[in-house]
PDB file of C-alpha atoms in Angstrom:
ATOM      1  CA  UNK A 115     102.121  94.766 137.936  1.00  0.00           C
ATOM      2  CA  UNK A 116     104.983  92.920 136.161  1.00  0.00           C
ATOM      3  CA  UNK A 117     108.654  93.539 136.336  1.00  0.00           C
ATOM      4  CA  UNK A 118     110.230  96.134 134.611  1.00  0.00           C
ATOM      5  CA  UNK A 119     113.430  94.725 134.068  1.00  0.00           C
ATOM      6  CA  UNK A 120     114.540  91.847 131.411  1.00  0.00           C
ATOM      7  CA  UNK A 121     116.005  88.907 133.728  1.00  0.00           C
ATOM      8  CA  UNK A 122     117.690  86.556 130.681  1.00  0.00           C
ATOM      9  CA  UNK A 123     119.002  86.522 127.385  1.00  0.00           C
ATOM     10  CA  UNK A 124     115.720  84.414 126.512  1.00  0.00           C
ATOM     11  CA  UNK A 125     113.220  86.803 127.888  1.00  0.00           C
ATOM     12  CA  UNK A 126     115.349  89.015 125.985  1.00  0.00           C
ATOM     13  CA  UNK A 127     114.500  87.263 122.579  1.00  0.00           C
ATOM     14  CA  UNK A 128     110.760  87.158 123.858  1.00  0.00           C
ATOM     15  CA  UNK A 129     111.018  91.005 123.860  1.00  0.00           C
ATOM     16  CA  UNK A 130     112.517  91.405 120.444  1.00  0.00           C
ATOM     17  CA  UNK A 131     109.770  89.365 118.798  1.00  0.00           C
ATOM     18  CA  UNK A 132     106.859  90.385 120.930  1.00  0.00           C
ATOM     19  CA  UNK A 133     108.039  94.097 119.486  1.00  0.00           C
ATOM     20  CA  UNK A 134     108.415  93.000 116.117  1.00  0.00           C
ATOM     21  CA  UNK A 135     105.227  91.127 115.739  1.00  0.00           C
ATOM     22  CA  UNK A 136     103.256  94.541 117.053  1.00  0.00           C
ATOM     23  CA  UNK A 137     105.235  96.593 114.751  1.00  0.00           C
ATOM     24  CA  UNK A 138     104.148  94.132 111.704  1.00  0.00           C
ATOM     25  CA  UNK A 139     100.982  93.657 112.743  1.00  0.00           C
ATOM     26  CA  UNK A 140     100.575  97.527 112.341  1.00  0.00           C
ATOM     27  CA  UNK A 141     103.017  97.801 109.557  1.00  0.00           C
ATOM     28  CA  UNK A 142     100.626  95.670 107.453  1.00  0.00           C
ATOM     29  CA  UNK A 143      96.883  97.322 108.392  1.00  0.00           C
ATOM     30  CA  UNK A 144      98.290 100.553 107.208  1.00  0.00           C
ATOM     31  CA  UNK A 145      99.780 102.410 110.193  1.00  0.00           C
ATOM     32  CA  UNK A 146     101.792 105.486 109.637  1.00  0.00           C
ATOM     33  CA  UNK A 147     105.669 104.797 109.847  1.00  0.00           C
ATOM     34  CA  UNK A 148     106.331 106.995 112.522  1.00  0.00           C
ATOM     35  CA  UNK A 149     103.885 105.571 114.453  1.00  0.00           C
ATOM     36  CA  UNK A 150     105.308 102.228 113.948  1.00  0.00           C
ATOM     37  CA  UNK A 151     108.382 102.936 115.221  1.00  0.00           C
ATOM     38  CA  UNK A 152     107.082 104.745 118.122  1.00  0.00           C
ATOM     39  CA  UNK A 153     105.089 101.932 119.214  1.00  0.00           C
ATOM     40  CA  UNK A 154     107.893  99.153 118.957  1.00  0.00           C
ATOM     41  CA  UNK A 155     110.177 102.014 120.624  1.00  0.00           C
ATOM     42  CA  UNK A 156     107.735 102.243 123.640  1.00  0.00           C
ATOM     43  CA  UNK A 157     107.675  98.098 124.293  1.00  0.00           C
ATOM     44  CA  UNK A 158     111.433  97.536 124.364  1.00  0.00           C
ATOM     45  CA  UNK A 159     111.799 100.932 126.246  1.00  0.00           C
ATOM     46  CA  UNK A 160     109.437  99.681 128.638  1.00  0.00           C
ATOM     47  CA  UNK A 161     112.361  97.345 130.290  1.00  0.00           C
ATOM     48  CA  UNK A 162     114.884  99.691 131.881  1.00  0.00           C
ATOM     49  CA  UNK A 163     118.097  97.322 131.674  1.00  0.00           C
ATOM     50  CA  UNK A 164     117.791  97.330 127.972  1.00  0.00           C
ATOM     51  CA  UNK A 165     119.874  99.300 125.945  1.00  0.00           C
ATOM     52  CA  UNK A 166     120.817 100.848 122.303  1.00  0.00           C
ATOM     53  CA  UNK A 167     117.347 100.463 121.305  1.00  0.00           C
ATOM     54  CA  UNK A 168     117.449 101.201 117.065  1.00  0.00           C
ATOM     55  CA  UNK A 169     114.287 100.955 115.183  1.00  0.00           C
ATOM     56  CA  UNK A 170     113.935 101.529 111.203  1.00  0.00           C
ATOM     57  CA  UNK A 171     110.730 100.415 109.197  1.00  0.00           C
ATOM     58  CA  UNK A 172     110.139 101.704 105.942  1.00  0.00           C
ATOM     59  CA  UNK A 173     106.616 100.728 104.093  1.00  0.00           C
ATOM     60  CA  UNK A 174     107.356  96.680 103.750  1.00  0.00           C
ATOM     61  CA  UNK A 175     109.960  95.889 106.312  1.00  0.00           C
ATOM     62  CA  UNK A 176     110.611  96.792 110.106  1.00  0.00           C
ATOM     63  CA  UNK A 177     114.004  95.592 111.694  1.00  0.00           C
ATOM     64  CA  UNK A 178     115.008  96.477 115.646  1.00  0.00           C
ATOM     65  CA  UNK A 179     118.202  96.384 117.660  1.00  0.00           C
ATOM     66  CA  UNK A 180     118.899  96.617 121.368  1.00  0.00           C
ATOM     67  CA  UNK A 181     121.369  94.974 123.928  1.00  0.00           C
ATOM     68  CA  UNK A 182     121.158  93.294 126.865  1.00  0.00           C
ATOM     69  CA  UNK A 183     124.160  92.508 129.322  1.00  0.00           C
ATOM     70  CA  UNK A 184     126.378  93.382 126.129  1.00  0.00           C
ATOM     71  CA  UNK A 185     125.055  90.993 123.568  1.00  0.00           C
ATOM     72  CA  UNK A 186     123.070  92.145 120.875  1.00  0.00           C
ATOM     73  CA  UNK A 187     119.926  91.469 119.548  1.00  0.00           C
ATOM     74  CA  UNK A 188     118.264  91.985 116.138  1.00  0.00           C
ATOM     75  CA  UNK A 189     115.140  90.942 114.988  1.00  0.00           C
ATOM     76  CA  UNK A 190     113.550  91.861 110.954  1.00  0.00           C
ATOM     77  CA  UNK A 191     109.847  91.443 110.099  1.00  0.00           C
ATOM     78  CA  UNK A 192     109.065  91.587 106.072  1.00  0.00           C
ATOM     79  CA  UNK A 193     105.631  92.732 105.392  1.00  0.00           C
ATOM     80  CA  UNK A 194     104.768  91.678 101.966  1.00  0.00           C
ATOM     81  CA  UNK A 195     101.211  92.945 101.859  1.00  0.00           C
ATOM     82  CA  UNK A 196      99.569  96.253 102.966  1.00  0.00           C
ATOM     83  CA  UNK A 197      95.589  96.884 103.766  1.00  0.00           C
ATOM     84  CA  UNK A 198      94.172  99.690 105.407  1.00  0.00           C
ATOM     85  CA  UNK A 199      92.545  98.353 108.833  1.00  0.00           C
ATOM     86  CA  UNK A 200      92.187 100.439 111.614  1.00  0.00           C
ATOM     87  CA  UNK A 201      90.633  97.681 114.070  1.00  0.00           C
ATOM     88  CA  UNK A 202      93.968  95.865 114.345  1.00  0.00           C
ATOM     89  CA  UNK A 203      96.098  99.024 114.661  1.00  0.00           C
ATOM     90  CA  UNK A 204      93.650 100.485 117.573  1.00  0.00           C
ATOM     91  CA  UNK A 205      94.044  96.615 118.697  1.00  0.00           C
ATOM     92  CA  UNK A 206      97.858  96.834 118.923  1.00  0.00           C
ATOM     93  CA  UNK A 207      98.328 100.506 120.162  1.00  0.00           C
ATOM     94  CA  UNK A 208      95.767  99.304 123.192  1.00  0.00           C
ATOM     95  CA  UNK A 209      97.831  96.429 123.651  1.00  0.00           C
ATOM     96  CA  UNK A 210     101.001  98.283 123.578  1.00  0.00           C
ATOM     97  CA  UNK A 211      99.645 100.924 126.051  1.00  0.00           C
ATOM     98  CA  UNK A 212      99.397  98.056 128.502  1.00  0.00           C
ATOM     99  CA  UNK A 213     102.149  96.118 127.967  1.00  0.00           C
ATOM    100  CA  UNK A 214     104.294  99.841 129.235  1.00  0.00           C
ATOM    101  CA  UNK A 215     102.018 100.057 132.426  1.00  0.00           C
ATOM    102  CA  UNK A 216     103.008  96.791 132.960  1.00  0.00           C
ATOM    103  CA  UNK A 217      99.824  94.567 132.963  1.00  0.00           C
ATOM    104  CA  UNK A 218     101.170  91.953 130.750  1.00  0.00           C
ATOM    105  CA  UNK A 219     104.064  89.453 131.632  1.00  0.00           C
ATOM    106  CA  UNK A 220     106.262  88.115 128.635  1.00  0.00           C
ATOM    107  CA  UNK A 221     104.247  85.491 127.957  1.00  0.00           C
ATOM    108  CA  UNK A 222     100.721  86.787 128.433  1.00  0.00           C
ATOM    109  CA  UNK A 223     101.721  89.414 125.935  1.00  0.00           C
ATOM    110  CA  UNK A 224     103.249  87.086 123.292  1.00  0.00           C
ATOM    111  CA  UNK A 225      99.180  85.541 123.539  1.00  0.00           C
ATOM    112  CA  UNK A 226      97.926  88.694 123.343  1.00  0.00           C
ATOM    113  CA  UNK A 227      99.916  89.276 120.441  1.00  0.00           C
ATOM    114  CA  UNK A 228      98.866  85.817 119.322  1.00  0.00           C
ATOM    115  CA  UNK A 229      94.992  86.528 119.605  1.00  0.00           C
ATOM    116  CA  UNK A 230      95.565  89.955 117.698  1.00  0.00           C
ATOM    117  CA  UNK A 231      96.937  88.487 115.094  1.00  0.00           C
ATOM    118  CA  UNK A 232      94.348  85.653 114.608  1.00  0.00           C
ATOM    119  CA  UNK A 233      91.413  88.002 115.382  1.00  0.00           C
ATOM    120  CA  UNK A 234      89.051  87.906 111.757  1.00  0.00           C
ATOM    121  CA  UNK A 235      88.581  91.812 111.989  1.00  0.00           C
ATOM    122  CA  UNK A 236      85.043  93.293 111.007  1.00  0.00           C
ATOM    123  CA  UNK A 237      83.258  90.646 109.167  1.00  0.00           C
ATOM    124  CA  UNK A 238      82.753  91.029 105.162  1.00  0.00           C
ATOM    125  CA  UNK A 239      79.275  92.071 105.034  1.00  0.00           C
ATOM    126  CA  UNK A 240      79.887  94.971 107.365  1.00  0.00           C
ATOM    127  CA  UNK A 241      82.620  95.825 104.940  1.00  0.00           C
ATOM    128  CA  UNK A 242      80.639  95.467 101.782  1.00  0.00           C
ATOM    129  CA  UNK A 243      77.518  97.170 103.323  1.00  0.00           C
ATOM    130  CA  UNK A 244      79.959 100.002 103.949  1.00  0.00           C
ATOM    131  CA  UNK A 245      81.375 100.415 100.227  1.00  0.00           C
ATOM    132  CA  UNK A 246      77.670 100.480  99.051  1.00  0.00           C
ATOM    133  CA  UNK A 247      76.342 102.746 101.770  1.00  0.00           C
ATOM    134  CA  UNK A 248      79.037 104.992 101.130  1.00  0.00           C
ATOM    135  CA  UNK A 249      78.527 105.103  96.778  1.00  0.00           C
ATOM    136  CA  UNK A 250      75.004 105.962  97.791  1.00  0.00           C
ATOM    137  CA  UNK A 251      75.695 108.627 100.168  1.00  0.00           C
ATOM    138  CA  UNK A 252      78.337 110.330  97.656  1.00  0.00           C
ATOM    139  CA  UNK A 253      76.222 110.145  94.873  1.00  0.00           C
ATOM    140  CA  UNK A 254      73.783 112.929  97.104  1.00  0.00           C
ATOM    141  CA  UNK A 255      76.843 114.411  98.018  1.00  0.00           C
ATOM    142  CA  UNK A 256      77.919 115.260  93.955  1.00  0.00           C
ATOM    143  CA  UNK A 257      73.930 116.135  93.154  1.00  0.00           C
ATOM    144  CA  UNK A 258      73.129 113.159  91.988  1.00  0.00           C
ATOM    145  CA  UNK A 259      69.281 111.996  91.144  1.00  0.00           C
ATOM    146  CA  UNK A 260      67.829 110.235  94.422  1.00  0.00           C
ATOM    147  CA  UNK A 261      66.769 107.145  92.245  1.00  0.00           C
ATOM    148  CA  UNK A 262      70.310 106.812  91.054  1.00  0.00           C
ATOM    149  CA  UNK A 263      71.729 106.550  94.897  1.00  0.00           C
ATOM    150  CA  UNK A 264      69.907 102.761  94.969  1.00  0.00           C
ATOM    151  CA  UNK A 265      72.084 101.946  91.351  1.00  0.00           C
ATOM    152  CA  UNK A 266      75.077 103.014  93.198  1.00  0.00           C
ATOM    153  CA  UNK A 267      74.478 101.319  95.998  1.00  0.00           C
ATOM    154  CA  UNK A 268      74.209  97.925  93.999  1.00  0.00           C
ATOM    155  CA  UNK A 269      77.401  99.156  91.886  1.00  0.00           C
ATOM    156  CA  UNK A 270      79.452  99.763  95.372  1.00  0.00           C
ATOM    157  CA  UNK A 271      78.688  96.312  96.611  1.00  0.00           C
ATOM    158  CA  UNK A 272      79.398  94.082  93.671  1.00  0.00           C
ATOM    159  CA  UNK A 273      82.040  95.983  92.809  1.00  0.00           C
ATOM    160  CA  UNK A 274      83.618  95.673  96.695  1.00  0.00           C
ATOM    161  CA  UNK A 275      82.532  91.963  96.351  1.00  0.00           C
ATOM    162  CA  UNK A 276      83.835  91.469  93.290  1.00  0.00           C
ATOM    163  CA  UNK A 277      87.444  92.805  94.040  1.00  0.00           C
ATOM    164  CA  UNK A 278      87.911  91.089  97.003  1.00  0.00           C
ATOM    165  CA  UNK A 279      87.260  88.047  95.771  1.00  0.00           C
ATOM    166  CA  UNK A 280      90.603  88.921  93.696  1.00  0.00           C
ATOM    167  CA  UNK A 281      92.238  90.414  96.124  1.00  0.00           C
ATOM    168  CA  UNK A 282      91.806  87.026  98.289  1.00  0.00           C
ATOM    169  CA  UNK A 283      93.247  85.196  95.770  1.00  0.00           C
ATOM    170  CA  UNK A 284      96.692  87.252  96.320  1.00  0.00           C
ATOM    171  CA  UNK A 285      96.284  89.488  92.713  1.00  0.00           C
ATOM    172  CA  UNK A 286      98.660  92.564  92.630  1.00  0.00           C
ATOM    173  CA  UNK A 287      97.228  95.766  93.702  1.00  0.00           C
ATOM    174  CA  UNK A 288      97.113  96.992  90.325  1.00  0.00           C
ATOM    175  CA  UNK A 289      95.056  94.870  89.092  1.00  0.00           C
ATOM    176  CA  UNK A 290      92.709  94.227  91.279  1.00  0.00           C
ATOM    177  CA  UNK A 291      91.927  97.877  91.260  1.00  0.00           C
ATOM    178  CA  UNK A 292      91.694  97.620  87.226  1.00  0.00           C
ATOM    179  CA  UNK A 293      89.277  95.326  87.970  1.00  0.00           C
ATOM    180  CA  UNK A 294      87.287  96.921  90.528  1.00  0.00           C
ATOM    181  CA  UNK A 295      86.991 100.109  88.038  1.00  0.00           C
ATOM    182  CA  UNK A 296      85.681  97.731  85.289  1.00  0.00           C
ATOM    183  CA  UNK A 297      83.561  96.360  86.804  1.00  0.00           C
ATOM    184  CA  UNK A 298      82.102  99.491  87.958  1.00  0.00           C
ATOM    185  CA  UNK A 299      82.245 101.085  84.406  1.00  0.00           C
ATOM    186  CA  UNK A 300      80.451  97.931  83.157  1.00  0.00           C
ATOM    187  CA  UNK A 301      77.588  97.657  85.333  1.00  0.00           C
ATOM    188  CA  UNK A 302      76.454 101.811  85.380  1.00  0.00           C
ATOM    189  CA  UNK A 303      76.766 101.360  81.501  1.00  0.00           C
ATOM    190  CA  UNK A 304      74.420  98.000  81.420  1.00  0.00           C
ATOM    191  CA  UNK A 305      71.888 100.314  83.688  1.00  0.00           C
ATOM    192  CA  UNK A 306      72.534 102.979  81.290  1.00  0.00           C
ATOM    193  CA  UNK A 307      70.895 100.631  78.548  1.00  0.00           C
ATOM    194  CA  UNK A 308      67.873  99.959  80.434  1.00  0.00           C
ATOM    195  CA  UNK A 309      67.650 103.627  81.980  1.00  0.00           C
ATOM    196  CA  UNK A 310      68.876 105.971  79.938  1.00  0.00           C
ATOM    197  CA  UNK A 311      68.129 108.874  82.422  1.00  0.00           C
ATOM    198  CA  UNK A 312      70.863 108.012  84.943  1.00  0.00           C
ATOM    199  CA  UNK A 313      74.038 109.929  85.453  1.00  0.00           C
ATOM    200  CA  UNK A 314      76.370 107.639  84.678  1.00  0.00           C
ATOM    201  CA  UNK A 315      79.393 109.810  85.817  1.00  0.00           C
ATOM    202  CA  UNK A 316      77.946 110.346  88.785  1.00  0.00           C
ATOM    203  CA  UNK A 317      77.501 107.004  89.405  1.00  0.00           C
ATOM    204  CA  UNK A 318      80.532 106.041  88.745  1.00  0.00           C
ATOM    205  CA  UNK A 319      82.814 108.918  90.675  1.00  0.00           C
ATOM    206  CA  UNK A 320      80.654 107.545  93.879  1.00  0.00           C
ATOM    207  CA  UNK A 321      81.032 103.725  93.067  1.00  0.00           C
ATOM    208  CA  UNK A 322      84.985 104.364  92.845  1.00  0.00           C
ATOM    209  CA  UNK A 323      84.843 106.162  96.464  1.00  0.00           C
ATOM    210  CA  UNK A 324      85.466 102.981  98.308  1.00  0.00           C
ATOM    211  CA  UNK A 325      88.702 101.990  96.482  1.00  0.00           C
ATOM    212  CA  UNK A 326      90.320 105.685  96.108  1.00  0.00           C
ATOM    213  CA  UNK A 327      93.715 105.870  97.804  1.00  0.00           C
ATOM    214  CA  UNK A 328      92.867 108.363 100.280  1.00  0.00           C
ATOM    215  CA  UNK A 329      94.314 107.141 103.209  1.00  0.00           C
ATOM    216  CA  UNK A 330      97.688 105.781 101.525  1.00  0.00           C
ATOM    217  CA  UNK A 331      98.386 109.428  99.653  1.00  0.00           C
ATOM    218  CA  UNK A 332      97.718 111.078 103.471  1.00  0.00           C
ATOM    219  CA  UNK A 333     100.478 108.935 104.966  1.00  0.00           C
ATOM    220  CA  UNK A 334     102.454 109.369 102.399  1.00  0.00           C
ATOM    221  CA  UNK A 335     102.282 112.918 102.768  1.00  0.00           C
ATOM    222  CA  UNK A 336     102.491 112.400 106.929  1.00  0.00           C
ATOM    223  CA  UNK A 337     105.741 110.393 106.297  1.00  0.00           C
ATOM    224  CA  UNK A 338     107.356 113.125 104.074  1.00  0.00           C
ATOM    225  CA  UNK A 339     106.707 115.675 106.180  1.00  0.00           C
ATOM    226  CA  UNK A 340     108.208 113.666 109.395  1.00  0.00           C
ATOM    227  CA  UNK A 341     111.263 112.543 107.280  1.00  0.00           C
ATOM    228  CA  UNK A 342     110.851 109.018 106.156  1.00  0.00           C
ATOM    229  CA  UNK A 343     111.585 109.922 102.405  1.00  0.00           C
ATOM    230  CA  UNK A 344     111.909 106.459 101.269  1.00  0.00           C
ATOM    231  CA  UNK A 345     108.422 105.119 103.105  1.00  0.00           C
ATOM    232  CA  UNK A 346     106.791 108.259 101.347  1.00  0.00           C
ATOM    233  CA  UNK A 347     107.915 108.622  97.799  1.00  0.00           C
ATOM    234  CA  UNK A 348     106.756 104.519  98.352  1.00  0.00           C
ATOM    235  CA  UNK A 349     103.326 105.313  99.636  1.00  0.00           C
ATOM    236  CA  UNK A 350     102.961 107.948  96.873  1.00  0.00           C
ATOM    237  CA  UNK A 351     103.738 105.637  94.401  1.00  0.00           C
ATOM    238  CA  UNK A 352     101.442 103.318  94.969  1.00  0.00           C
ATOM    239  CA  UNK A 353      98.113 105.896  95.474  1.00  0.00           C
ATOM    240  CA  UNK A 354      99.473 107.137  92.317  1.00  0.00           C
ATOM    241  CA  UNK A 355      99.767 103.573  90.858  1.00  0.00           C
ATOM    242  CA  UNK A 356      96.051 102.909  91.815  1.00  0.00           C
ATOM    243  CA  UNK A 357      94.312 105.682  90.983  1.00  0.00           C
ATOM    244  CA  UNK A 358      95.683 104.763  87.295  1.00  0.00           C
ATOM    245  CA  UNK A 359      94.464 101.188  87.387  1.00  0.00           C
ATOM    246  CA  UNK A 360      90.738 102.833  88.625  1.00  0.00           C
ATOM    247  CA  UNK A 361      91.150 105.417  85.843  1.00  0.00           C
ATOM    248  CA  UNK A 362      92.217 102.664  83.054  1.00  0.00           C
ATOM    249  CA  UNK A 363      89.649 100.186  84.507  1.00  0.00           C
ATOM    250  CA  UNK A 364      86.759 102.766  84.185  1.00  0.00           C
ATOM    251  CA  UNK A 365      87.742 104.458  81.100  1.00  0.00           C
ATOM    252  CA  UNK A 366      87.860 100.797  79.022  1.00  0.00           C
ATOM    253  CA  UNK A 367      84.250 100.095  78.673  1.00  0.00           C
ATOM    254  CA  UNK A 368      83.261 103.416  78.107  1.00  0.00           C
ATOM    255  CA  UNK A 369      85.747 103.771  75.379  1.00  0.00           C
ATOM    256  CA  UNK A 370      84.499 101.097  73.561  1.00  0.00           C
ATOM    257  CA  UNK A 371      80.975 101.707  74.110  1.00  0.00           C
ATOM    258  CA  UNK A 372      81.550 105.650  73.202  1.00  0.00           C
ATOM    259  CA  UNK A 373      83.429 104.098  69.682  1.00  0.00           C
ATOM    260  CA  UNK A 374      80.923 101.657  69.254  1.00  0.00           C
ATOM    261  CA  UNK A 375      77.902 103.716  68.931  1.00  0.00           C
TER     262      UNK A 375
END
């Protein structure tokens, strides 16, 4: 076990930036405000001679405040992009669990931190093998024709590849999800050409399932409800935001091919 008291005004500034890394780290895989806060709460808490702890995040930026021996110290983290991964936030609320029992000194939990933050995640192909799996399995779920489940499959996983490879190259949200609809709206209709039988709503609604904003309208919704107005109206925004690009992206090619013909 490690000591539960803060012995220096540099182990201090270890403490303030071993708290606001973890509260970034989850800040940026998608972690519920509230449960941002909490978690940075918990580490600095964990030293009793620390006091006026003060933490406020809000969906892009987290900035804490406590004293030690009288002298102040503030630390701000800006998160400029947001993903929804819950391997690193399961990674950090483990870590943080520890670091309060005690099992980490300063420095082994600045390398933890370290390691977290330089861990790859799930690999892609588990990722894209998840997006298609899914379209397949939603297409049964909305009645679909069991041929069309293997089109949807093949639309879920270039359309996962395809958008990622955009949103790698640092694109706005908005349009990589235009993108992502188009080029699910695209492909169904060139099967549609070949196949005529397919259902190419159908199809499509299950494609989409992988890039609907699910999880960001639910937190926005949690953070309302727990009082971070600012954090929710933002989270709302932005599902609201995507689910236009999806709808524009989708609605394009079918447009044109509906005027078309």
């Amino acid at each position: 076990m490690t000591t539960d008291i803060i012995t220096s005004q540099d182990s201090a500034v270890i403490l303030s930036e071993i708290a606001s890394n973890a509260g970034a780290i989850m800040l940026a895989n998608g972690a519920e405000i509230y449960r941002v806060e909490d978690t940075v709460e918990r580490i600095i808490r964990s030293k009793e001679n620390i006091k006026d702890v003060d933490v406020y995040s809000a969906a892009n930026v987290i900035i804490i405040s406590f004293s030690y021996k009288d002298e102040i110290h503030t630390n701000i983290r800006r998160v400029k992009a947001r993903t929804h991964n819950l391997y690193f936030i399961n990674k950090v609320n483990s870590f943080s669990r520890n670091f309060v029992r005690g099992d980490y000194t300063l420095q082994e939990a600045w390398k933890e931190l370290q390691h977290i933050k330089n861990d790859p995640g799930q690999p892609m192909w588990m990722q894209v093998a998840g997006s298609a799996i899914s379209s397949g399995a939603f297409l049964l779920l909305l009645g679909g024709h069991f041929p069309d489940v293997f089109i949807a499959f093949f639309v879920g996983l270039v359309s996962y590849i395809i958008s990622n490879v955009f949103h790698e190259a640092k694109f706005g949200f908005f349009l990589v999800n235009f993108i992502a609809g188009l080029v699910v709206s695209i492909i169904t209709l060139s099967f549609k050409q070949f196949i005529p039988t397919i259902e190419v709503d159908k199809i499509v609604i299950a494609s989409m399932m992988a890039f609907l904003p699910g999880i960001t309208l639910t937190n926005a919704m949690r953070d309302l409800m727990s009082g971070d107005v600012t954090s929710g109206l933002t989270g709302a925004t932005t599902a609201i935001l995507i689910s236009t690009a999806l709808a524009l992206g989708v609605a394009m090619p079918i447009t044109i091919v509906t005027y078309i013909m």
